[in-house]
PDB file of C-alpha atoms in Angstrom:
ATOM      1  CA  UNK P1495       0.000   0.000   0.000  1.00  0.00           C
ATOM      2  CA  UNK P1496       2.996   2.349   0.911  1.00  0.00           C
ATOM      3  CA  UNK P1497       4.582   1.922  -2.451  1.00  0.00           C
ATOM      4  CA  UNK P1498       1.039   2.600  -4.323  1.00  0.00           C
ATOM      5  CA  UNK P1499       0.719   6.085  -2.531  1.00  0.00           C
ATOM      6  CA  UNK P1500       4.341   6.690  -3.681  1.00  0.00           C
ATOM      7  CA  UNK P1501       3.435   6.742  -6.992  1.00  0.00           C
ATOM      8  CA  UNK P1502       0.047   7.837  -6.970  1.00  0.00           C
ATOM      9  CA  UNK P1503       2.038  11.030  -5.034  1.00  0.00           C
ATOM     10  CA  UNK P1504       4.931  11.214  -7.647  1.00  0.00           C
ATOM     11  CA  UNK P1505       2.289  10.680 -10.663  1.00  0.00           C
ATOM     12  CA  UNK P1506       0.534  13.997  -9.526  1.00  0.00           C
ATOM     13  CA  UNK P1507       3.902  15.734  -9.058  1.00  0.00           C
ATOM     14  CA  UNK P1508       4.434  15.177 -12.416  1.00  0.00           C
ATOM     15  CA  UNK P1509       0.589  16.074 -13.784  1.00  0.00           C
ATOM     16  CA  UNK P1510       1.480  19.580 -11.392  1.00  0.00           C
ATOM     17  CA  UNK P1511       4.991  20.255 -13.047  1.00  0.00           C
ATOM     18  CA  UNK P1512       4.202  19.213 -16.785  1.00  0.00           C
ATOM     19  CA  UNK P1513       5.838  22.251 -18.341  1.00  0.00           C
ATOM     20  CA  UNK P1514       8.811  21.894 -16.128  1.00  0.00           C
ATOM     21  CA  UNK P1515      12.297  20.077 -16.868  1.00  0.00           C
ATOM     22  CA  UNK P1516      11.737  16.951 -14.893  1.00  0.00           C
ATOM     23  CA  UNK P1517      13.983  14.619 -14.238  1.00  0.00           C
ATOM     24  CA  UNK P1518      13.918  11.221 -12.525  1.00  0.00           C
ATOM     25  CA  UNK P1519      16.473  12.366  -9.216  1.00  0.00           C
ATOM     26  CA  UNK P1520      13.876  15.087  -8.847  1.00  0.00           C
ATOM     27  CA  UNK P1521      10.948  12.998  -8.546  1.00  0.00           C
ATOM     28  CA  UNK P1522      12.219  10.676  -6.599  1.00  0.00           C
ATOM     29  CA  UNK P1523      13.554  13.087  -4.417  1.00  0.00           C
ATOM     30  CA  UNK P1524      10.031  14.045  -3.830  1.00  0.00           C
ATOM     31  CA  UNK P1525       9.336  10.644  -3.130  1.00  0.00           C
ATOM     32  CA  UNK P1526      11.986  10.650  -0.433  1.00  0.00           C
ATOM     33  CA  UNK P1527      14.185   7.641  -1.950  1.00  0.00           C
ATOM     34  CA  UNK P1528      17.032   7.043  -4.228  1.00  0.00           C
ATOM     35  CA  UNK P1529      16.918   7.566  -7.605  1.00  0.00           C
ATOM     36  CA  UNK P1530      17.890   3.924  -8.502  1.00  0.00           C
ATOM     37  CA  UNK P1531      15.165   2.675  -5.696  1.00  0.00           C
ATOM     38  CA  UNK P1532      12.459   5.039  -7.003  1.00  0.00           C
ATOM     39  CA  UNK P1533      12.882   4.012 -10.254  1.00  0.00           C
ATOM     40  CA  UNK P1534      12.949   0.211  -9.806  1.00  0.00           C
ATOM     41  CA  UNK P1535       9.745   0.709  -7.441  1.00  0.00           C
ATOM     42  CA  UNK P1536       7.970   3.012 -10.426  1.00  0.00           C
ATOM     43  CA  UNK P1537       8.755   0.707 -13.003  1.00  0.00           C
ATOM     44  CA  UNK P1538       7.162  -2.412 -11.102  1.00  0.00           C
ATOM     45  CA  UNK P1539       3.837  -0.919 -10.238  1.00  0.00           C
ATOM     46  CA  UNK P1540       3.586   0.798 -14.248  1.00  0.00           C
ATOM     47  CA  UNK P1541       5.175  -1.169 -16.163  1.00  0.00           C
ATOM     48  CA  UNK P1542       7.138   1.627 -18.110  1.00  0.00           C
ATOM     49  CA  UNK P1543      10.179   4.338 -16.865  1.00  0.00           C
ATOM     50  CA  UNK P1544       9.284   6.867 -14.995  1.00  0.00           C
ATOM     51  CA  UNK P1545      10.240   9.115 -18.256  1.00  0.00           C
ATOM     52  CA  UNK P1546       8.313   6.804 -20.425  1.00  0.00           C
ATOM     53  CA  UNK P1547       5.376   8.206 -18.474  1.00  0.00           C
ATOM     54  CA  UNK P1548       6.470  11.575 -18.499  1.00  0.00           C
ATOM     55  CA  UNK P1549       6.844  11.591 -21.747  1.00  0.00           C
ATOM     56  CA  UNK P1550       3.491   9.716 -22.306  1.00  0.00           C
ATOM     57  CA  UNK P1551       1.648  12.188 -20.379  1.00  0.00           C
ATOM     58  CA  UNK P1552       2.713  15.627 -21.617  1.00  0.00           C
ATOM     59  CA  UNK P1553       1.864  13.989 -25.384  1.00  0.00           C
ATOM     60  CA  UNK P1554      -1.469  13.255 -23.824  1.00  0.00           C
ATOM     61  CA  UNK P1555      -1.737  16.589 -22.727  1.00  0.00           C
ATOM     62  CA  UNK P1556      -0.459  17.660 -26.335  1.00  0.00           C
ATOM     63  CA  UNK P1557      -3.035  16.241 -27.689  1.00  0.00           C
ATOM     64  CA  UNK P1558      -6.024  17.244 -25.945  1.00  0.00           C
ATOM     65  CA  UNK P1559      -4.717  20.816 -26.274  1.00  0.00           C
ATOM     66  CA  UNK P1560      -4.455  20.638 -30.071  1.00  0.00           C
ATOM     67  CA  UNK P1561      -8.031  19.203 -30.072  1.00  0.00           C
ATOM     68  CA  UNK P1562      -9.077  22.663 -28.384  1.00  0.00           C
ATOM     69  CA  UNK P1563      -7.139  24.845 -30.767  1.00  0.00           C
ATOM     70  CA  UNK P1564      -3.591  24.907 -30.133  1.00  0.00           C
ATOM     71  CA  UNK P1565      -0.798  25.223 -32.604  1.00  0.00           C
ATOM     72  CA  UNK P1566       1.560  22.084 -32.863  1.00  0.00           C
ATOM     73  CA  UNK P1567       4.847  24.323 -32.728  1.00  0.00           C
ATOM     74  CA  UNK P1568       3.798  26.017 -29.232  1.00  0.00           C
ATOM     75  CA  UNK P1569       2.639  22.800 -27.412  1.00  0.00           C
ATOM     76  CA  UNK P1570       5.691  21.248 -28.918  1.00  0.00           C
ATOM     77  CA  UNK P1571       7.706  24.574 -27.116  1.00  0.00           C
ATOM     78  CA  UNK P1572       5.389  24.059 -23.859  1.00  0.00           C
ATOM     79  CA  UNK P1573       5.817  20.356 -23.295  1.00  0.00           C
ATOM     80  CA  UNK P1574      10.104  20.324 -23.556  1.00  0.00           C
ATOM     81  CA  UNK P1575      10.705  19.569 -27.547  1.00  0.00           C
ATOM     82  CA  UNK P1576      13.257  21.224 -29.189  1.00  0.00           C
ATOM     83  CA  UNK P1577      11.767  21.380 -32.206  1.00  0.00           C
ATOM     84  CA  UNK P1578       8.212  20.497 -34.753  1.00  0.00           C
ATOM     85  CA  UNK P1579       9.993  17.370 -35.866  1.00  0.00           C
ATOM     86  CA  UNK P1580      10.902  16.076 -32.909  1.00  0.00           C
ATOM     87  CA  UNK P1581       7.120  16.380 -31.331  1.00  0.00           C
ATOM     88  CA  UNK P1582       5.990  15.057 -34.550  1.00  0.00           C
ATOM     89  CA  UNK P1583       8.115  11.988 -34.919  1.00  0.00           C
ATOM     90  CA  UNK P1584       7.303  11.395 -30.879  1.00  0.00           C
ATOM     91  CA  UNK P1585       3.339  12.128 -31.363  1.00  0.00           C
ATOM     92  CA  UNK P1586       3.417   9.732 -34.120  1.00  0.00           C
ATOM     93  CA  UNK P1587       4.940   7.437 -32.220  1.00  0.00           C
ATOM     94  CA  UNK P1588       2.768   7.394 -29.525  1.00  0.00           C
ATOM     95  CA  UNK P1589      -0.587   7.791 -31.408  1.00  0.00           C
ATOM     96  CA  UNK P1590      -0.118   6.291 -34.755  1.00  0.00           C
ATOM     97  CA  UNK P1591      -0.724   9.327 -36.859  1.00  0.00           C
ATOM     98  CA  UNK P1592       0.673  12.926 -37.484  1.00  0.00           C
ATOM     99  CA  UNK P1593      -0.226  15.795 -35.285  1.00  0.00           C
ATOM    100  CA  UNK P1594      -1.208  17.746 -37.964  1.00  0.00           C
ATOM    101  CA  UNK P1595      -4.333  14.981 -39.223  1.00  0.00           C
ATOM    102  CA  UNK P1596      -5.544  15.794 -35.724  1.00  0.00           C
ATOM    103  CA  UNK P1597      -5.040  19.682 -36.794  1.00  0.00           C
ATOM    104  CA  UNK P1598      -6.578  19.300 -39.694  1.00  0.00           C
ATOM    105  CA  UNK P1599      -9.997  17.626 -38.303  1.00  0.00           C
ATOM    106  CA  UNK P1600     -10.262  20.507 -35.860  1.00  0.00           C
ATOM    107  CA  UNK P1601     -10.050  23.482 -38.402  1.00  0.00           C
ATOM    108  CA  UNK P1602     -12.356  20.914 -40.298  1.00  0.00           C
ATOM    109  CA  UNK P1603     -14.782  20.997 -37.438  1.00  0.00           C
ATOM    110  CA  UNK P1604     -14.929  24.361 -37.226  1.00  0.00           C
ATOM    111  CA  UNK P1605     -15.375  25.319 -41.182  1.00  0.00           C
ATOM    112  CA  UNK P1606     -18.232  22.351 -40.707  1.00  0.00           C
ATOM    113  CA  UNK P1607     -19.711  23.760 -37.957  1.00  0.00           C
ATOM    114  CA  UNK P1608     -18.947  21.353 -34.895  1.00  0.00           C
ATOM    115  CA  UNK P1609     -20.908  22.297 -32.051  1.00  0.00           C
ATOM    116  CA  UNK P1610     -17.872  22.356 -29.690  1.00  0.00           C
ATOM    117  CA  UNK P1611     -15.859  24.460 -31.443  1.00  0.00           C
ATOM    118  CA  UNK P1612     -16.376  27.510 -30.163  1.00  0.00           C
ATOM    119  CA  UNK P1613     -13.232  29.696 -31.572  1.00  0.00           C
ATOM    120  CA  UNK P1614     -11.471  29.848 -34.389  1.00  0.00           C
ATOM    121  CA  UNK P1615      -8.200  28.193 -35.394  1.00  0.00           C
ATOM    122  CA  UNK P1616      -7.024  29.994 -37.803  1.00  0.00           C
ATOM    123  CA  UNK P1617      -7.631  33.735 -38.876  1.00  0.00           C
ATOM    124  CA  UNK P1618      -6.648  34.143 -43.102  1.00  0.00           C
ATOM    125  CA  UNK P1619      -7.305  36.865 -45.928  1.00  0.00           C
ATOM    126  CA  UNK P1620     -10.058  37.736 -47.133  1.00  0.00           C
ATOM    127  CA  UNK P1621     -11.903  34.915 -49.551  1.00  0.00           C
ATOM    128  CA  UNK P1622     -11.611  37.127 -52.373  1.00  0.00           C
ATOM    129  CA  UNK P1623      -8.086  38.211 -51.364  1.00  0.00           C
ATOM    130  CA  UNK P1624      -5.543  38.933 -54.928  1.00  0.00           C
ATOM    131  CA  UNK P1625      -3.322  36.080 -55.638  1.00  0.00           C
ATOM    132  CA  UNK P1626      -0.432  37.991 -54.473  1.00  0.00           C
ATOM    133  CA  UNK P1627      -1.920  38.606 -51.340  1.00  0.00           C
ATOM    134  CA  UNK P1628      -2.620  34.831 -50.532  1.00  0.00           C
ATOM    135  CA  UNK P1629       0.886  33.957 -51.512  1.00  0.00           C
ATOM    136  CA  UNK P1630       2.359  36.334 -49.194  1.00  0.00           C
ATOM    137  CA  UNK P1631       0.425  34.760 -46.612  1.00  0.00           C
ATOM    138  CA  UNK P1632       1.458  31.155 -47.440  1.00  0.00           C
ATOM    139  CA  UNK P1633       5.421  32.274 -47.754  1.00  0.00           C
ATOM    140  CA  UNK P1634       4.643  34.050 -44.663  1.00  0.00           C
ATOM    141  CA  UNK P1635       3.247  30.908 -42.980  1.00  0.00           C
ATOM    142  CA  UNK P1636       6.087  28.538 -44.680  1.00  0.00           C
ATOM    143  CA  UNK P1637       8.783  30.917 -43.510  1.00  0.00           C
ATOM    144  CA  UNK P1638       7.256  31.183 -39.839  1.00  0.00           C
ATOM    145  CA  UNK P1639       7.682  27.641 -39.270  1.00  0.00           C
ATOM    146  CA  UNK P1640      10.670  27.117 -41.269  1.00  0.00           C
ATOM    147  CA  UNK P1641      13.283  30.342 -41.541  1.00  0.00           C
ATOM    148  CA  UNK P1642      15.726  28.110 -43.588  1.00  0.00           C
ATOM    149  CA  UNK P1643      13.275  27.660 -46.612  1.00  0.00           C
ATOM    150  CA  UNK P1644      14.502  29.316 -49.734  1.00  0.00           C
ATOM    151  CA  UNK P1645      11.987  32.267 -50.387  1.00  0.00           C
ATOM    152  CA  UNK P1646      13.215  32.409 -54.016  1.00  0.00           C
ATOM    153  CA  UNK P1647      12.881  28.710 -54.525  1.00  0.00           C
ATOM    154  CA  UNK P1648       9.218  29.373 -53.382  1.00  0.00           C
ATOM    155  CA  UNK P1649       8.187  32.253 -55.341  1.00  0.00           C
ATOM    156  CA  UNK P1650       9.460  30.634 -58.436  1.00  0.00           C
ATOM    157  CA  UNK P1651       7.167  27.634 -57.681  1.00  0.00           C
ATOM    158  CA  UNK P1652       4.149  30.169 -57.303  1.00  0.00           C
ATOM    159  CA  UNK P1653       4.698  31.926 -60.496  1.00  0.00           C
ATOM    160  CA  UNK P1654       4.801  28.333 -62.135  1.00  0.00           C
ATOM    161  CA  UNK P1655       1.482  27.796 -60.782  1.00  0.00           C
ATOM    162  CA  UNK P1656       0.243  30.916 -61.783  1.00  0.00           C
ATOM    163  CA  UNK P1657       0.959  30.035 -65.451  1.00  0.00           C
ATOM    164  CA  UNK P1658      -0.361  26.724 -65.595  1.00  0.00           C
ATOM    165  CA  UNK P1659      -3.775  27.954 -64.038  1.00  0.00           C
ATOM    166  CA  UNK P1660      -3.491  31.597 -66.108  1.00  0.00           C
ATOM    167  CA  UNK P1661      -7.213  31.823 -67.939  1.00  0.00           C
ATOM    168  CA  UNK P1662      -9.087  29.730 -65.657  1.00  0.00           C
ATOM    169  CA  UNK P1663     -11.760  30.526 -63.244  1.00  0.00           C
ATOM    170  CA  UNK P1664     -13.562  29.603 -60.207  1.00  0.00           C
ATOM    171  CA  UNK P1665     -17.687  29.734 -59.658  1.00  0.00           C
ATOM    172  CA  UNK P1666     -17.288  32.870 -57.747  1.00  0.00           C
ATOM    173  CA  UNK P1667     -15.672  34.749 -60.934  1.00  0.00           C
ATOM    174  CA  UNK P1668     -12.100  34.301 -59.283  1.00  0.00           C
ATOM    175  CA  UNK P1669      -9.042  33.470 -61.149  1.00  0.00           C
ATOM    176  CA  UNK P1670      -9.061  30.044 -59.897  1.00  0.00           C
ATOM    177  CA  UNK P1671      -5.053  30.278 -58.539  1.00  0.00           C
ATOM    178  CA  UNK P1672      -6.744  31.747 -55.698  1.00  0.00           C
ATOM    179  CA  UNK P1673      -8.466  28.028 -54.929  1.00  0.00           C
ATOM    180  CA  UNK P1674      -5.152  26.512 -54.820  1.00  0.00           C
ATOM    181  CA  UNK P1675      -3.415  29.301 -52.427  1.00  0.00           C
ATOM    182  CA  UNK P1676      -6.137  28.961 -50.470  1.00  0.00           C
ATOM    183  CA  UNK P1677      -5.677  24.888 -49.994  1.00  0.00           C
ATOM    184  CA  UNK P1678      -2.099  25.795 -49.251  1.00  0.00           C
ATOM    185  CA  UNK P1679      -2.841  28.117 -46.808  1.00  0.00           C
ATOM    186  CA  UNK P1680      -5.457  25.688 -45.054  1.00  0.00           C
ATOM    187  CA  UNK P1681      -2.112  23.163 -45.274  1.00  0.00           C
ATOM    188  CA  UNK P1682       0.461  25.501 -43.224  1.00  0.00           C
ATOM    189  CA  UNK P1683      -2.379  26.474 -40.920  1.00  0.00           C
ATOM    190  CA  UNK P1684      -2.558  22.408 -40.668  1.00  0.00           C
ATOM    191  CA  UNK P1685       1.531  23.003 -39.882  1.00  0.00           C
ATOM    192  CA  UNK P1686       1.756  20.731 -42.558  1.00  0.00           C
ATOM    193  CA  UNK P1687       5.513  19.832 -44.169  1.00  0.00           C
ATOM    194  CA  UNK P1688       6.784  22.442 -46.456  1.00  0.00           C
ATOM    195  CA  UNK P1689       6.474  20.082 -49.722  1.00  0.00           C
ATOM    196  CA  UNK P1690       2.479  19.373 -48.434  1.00  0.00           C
ATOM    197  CA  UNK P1691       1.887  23.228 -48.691  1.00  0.00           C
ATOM    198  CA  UNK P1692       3.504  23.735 -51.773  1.00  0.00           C
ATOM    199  CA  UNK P1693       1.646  20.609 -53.159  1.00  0.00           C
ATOM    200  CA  UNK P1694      -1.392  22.471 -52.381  1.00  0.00           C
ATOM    201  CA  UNK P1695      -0.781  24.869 -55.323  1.00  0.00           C
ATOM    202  CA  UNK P1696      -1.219  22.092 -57.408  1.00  0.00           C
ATOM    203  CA  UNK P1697      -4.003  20.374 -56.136  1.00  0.00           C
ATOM    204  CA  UNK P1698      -5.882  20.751 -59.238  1.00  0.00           C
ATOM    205  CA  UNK P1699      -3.081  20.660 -61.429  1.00  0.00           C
ATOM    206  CA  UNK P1700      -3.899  17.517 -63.473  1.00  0.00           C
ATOM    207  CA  UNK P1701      -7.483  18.192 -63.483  1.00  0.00           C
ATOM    208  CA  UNK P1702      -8.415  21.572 -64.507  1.00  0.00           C
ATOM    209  CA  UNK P1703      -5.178  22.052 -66.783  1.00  0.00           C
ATOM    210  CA  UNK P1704      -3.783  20.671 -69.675  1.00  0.00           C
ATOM    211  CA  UNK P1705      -0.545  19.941 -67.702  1.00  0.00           C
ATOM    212  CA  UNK P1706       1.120  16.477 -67.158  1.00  0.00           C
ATOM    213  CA  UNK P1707       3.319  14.896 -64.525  1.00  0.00           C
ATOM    214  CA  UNK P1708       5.780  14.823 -66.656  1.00  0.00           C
ATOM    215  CA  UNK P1709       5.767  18.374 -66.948  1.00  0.00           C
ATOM    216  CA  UNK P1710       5.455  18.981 -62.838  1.00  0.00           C
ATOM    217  CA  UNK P1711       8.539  16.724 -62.401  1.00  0.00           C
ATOM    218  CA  UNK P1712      10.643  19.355 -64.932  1.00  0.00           C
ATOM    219  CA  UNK P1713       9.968  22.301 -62.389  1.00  0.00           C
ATOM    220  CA  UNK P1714       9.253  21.261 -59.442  1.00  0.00           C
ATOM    221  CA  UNK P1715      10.939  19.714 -56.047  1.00  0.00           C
ATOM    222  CA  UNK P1716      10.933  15.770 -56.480  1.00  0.00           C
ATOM    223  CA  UNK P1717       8.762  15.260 -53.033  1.00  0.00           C
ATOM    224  CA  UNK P1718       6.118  18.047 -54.428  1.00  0.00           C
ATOM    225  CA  UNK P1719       5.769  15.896 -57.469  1.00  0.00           C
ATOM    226  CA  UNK P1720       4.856  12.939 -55.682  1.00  0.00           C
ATOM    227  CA  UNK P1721       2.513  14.040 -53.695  1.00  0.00           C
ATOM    228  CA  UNK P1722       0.406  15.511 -56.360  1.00  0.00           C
ATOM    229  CA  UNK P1723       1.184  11.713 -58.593  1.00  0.00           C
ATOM    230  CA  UNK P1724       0.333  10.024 -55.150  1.00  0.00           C
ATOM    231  CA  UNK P1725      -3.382  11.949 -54.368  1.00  0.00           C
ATOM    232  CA  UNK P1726      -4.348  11.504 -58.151  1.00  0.00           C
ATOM    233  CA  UNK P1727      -4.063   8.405 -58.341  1.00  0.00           C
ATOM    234  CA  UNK P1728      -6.707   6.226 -57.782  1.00  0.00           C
ATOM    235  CA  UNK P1729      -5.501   4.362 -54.877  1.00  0.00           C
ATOM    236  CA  UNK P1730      -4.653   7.115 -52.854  1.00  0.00           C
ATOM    237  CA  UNK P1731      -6.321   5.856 -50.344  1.00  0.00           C
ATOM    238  CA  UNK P1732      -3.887   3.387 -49.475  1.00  0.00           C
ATOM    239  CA  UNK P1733      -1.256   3.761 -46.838  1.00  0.00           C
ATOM    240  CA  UNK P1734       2.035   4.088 -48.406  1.00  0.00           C
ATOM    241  CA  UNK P1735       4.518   6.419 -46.636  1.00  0.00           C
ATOM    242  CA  UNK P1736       2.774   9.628 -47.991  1.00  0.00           C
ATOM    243  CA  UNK P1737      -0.584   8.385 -47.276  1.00  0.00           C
ATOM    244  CA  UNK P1738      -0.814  11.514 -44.354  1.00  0.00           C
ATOM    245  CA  UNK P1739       0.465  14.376 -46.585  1.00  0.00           C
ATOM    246  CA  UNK P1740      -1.573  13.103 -48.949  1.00  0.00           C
ATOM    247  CA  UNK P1741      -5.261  12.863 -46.519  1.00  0.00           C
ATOM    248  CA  UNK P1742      -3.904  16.952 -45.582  1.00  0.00           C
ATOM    249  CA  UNK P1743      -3.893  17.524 -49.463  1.00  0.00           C
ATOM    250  CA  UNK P1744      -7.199  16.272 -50.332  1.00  0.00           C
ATOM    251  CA  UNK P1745      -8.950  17.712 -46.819  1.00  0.00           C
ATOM    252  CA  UNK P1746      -7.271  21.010 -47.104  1.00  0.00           C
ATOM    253  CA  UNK P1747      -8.708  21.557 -50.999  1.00  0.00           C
ATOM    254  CA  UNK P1748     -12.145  19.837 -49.477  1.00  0.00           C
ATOM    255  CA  UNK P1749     -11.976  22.457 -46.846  1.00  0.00           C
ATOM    256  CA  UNK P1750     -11.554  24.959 -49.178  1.00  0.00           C
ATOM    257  CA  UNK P1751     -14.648  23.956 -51.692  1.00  0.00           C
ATOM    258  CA  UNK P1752     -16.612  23.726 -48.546  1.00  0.00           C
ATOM    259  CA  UNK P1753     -15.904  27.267 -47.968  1.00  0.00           C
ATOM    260  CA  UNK P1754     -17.201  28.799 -51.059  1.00  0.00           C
ATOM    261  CA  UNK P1755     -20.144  25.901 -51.197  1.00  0.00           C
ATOM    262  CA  UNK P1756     -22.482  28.817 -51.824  1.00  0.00           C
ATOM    263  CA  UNK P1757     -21.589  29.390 -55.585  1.00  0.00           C
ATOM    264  CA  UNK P1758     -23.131  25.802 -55.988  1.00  0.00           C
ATOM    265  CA  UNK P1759     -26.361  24.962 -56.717  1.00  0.00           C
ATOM    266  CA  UNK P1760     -28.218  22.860 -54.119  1.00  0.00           C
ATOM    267  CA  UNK P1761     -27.328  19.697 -55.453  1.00  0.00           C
ATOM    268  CA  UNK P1762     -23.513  20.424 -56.172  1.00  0.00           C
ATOM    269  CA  UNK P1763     -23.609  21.677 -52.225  1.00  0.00           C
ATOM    270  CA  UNK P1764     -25.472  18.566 -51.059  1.00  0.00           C
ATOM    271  CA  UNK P1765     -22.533  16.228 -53.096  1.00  0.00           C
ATOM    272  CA  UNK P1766     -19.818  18.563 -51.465  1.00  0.00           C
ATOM    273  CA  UNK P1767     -21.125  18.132 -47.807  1.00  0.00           C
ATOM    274  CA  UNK P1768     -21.128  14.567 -48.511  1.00  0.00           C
ATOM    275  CA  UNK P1769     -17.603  13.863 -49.956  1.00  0.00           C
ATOM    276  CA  UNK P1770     -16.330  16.066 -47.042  1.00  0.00           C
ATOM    277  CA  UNK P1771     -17.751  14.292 -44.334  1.00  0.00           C
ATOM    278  CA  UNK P1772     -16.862  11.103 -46.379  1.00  0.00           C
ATOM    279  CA  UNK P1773     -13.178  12.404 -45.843  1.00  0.00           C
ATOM    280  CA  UNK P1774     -13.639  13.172 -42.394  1.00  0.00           C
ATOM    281  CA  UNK P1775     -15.553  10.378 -40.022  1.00  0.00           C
ATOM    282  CA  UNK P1776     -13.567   7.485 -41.575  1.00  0.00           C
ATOM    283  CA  UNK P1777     -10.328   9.683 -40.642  1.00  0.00           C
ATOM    284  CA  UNK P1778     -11.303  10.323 -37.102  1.00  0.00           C
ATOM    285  CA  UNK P1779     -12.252   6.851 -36.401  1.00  0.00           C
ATOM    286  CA  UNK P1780      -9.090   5.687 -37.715  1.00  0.00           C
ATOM    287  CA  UNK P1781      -7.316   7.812 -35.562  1.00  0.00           C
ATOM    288  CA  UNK P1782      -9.157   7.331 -32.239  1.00  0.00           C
ATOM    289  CA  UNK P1783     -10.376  10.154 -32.159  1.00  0.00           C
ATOM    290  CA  UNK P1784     -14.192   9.300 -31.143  1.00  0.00           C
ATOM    291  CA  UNK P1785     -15.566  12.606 -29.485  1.00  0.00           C
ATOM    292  CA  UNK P1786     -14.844  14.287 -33.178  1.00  0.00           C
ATOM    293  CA  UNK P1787     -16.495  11.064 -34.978  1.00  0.00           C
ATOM    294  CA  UNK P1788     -19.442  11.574 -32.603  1.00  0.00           C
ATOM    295  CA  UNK P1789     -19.772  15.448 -34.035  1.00  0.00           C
ATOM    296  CA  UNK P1790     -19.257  14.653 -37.456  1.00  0.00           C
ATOM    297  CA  UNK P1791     -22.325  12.150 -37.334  1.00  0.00           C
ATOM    298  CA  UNK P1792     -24.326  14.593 -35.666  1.00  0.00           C
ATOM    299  CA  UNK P1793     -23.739  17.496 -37.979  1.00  0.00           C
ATOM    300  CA  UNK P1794     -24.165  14.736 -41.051  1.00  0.00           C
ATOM    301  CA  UNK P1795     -27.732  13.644 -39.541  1.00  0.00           C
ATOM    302  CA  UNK P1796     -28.959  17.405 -39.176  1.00  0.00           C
ATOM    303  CA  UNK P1797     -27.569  18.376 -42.540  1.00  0.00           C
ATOM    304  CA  UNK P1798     -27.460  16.161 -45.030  1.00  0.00           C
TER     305      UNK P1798
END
């Protein structure tokens, strides 16, 4: 019984001093015994390290905190990781999927109308915002997260995207560029990788354009390329090792359509509603995450 209020007492130590450096010869100082007898002690009533469960909790904390809004890079900051990759690869690790799917279901939530969301995520230009405007905003975004990106490297990709959608327009009466910013914007909200948001400017590449692969391969990063190959094909529903990027792609440009749903006519808007939530329920029952699955179904029965 002694040993069981030990760590019950050390377990809420470490729930009250999360955001703190923790180490094992503090806690077990707390504790009141050595560090090699605290440890031993910890590992036979848990199972795991007492940093194994240090580390599990703050990523459960992570987690819930990114459900309600928070941006991967400053939990990442809060909990002790260095950097995005390192919470990512950890996250991952610990849950199966990237934190960004889980970032992407709650800006989907919101755009859908979840009843629990009750902020916004994510704060963007205006819908009808100039090209040049949006792209500012997505190298803005790209740059935030990653300073070493090569600005000129992006704004070379842009201006290819701009000629292979020059002429073409949306419902609204936009030049229909703006669609594709607008998906890559959704991705780096998302926090997705630099190649993800950059795919985004293509997401409609192959099917609104007389362009080919083999023409995206001549211009653009190899990684970029793929992803674009990889969500038109018609497997992309299979899990190969782009299989996440890919799900951000196609949610991001969902998100997007879903956003300007009112240039459709009723049955276009019905279809749209449809394939998003398609997208969506599957994804968040995949990943566990069952309180969003529970929305979803809600919003699909008083909706659709």
């Amino acid at each position: 019984m002694e040993a069981e209020n030990v760590i019950q007492n050390s377990m809420k130590y470490i729930n009250d001093h999360m955001e703190e450096a923790l180490t094992v010869g503090q806690i077990a100082e707390m504790a009141g015994y050595s560090e090699y007898h605290f440890s031993r002690m910890f590992r036979q009533k848990t199972g795991i390290s007492v940093m194994e469960y240090v580390k599990g909790e703050r990523l459960r904390r992570a987690s819930v905190e990114i459900r309600n809004g928070s941006k991967i890079v400053d939990v990442a900051m809060k909990y002790g990781w260095e950097s995005h990759n390192g919470f990512t690869k950890a996250f991952k690790k610990a849950f199966g999927y990237c934190p960004a799917l889980l970032r992407a279901m709650v800006i989907g939530m919101e755009q859908l109308g979840g009843m629990s969301m009750n902020r916004k995520t994510i704060v963007g230009p205006d819908e009808h915002a100039e090209k040049q405007v949006l792209f500012e905003a997505v190298k803005e975004r790209i740059k935030e997260e990653n300073p070493e990106e090569d600005v000129r490297n992006l704004e070379q990709i842009y201006l290819y995207a701009c000629q292979i959608y020059q002429g073409k327009k949306r419902y609204s009466g936009d030049e229909y560029i703006t669609h594709p910013l607008h998906t890559a914007l959704l991705l780096a909200d998302m926090e997705a990788e630099p190649e993800t948001i950059l795919a985004g400017l293509f997401c409609d590449a192959l099917k609104k354009t007389e362009t080919t692969m083999e023409d995206l391969r001549k211009y653009l990063p190899k990684k970029v390329a793929d992803l674009i190959e990889e969500k038109a094909a018609a497997e992309s529903d299979r899990e190969t090792e782009l299989w996440e990027q890919v799900t951000l792609l196609r949610i991001a440009e969902r998100l997007h359509n879903m956003k300007t749903i009112e240039w459709m006519d009723e049955e276009q808007r019905k279809k749209r509603a449809v394939e998003t939530l398609e997208i969506f329920l599957p994804l968040a029952v995949k990943t566990g995450n069952h309180e969003i699955a529970e929305e979803l179904k809600t919003l699909a029965e008083e909706n659709l």
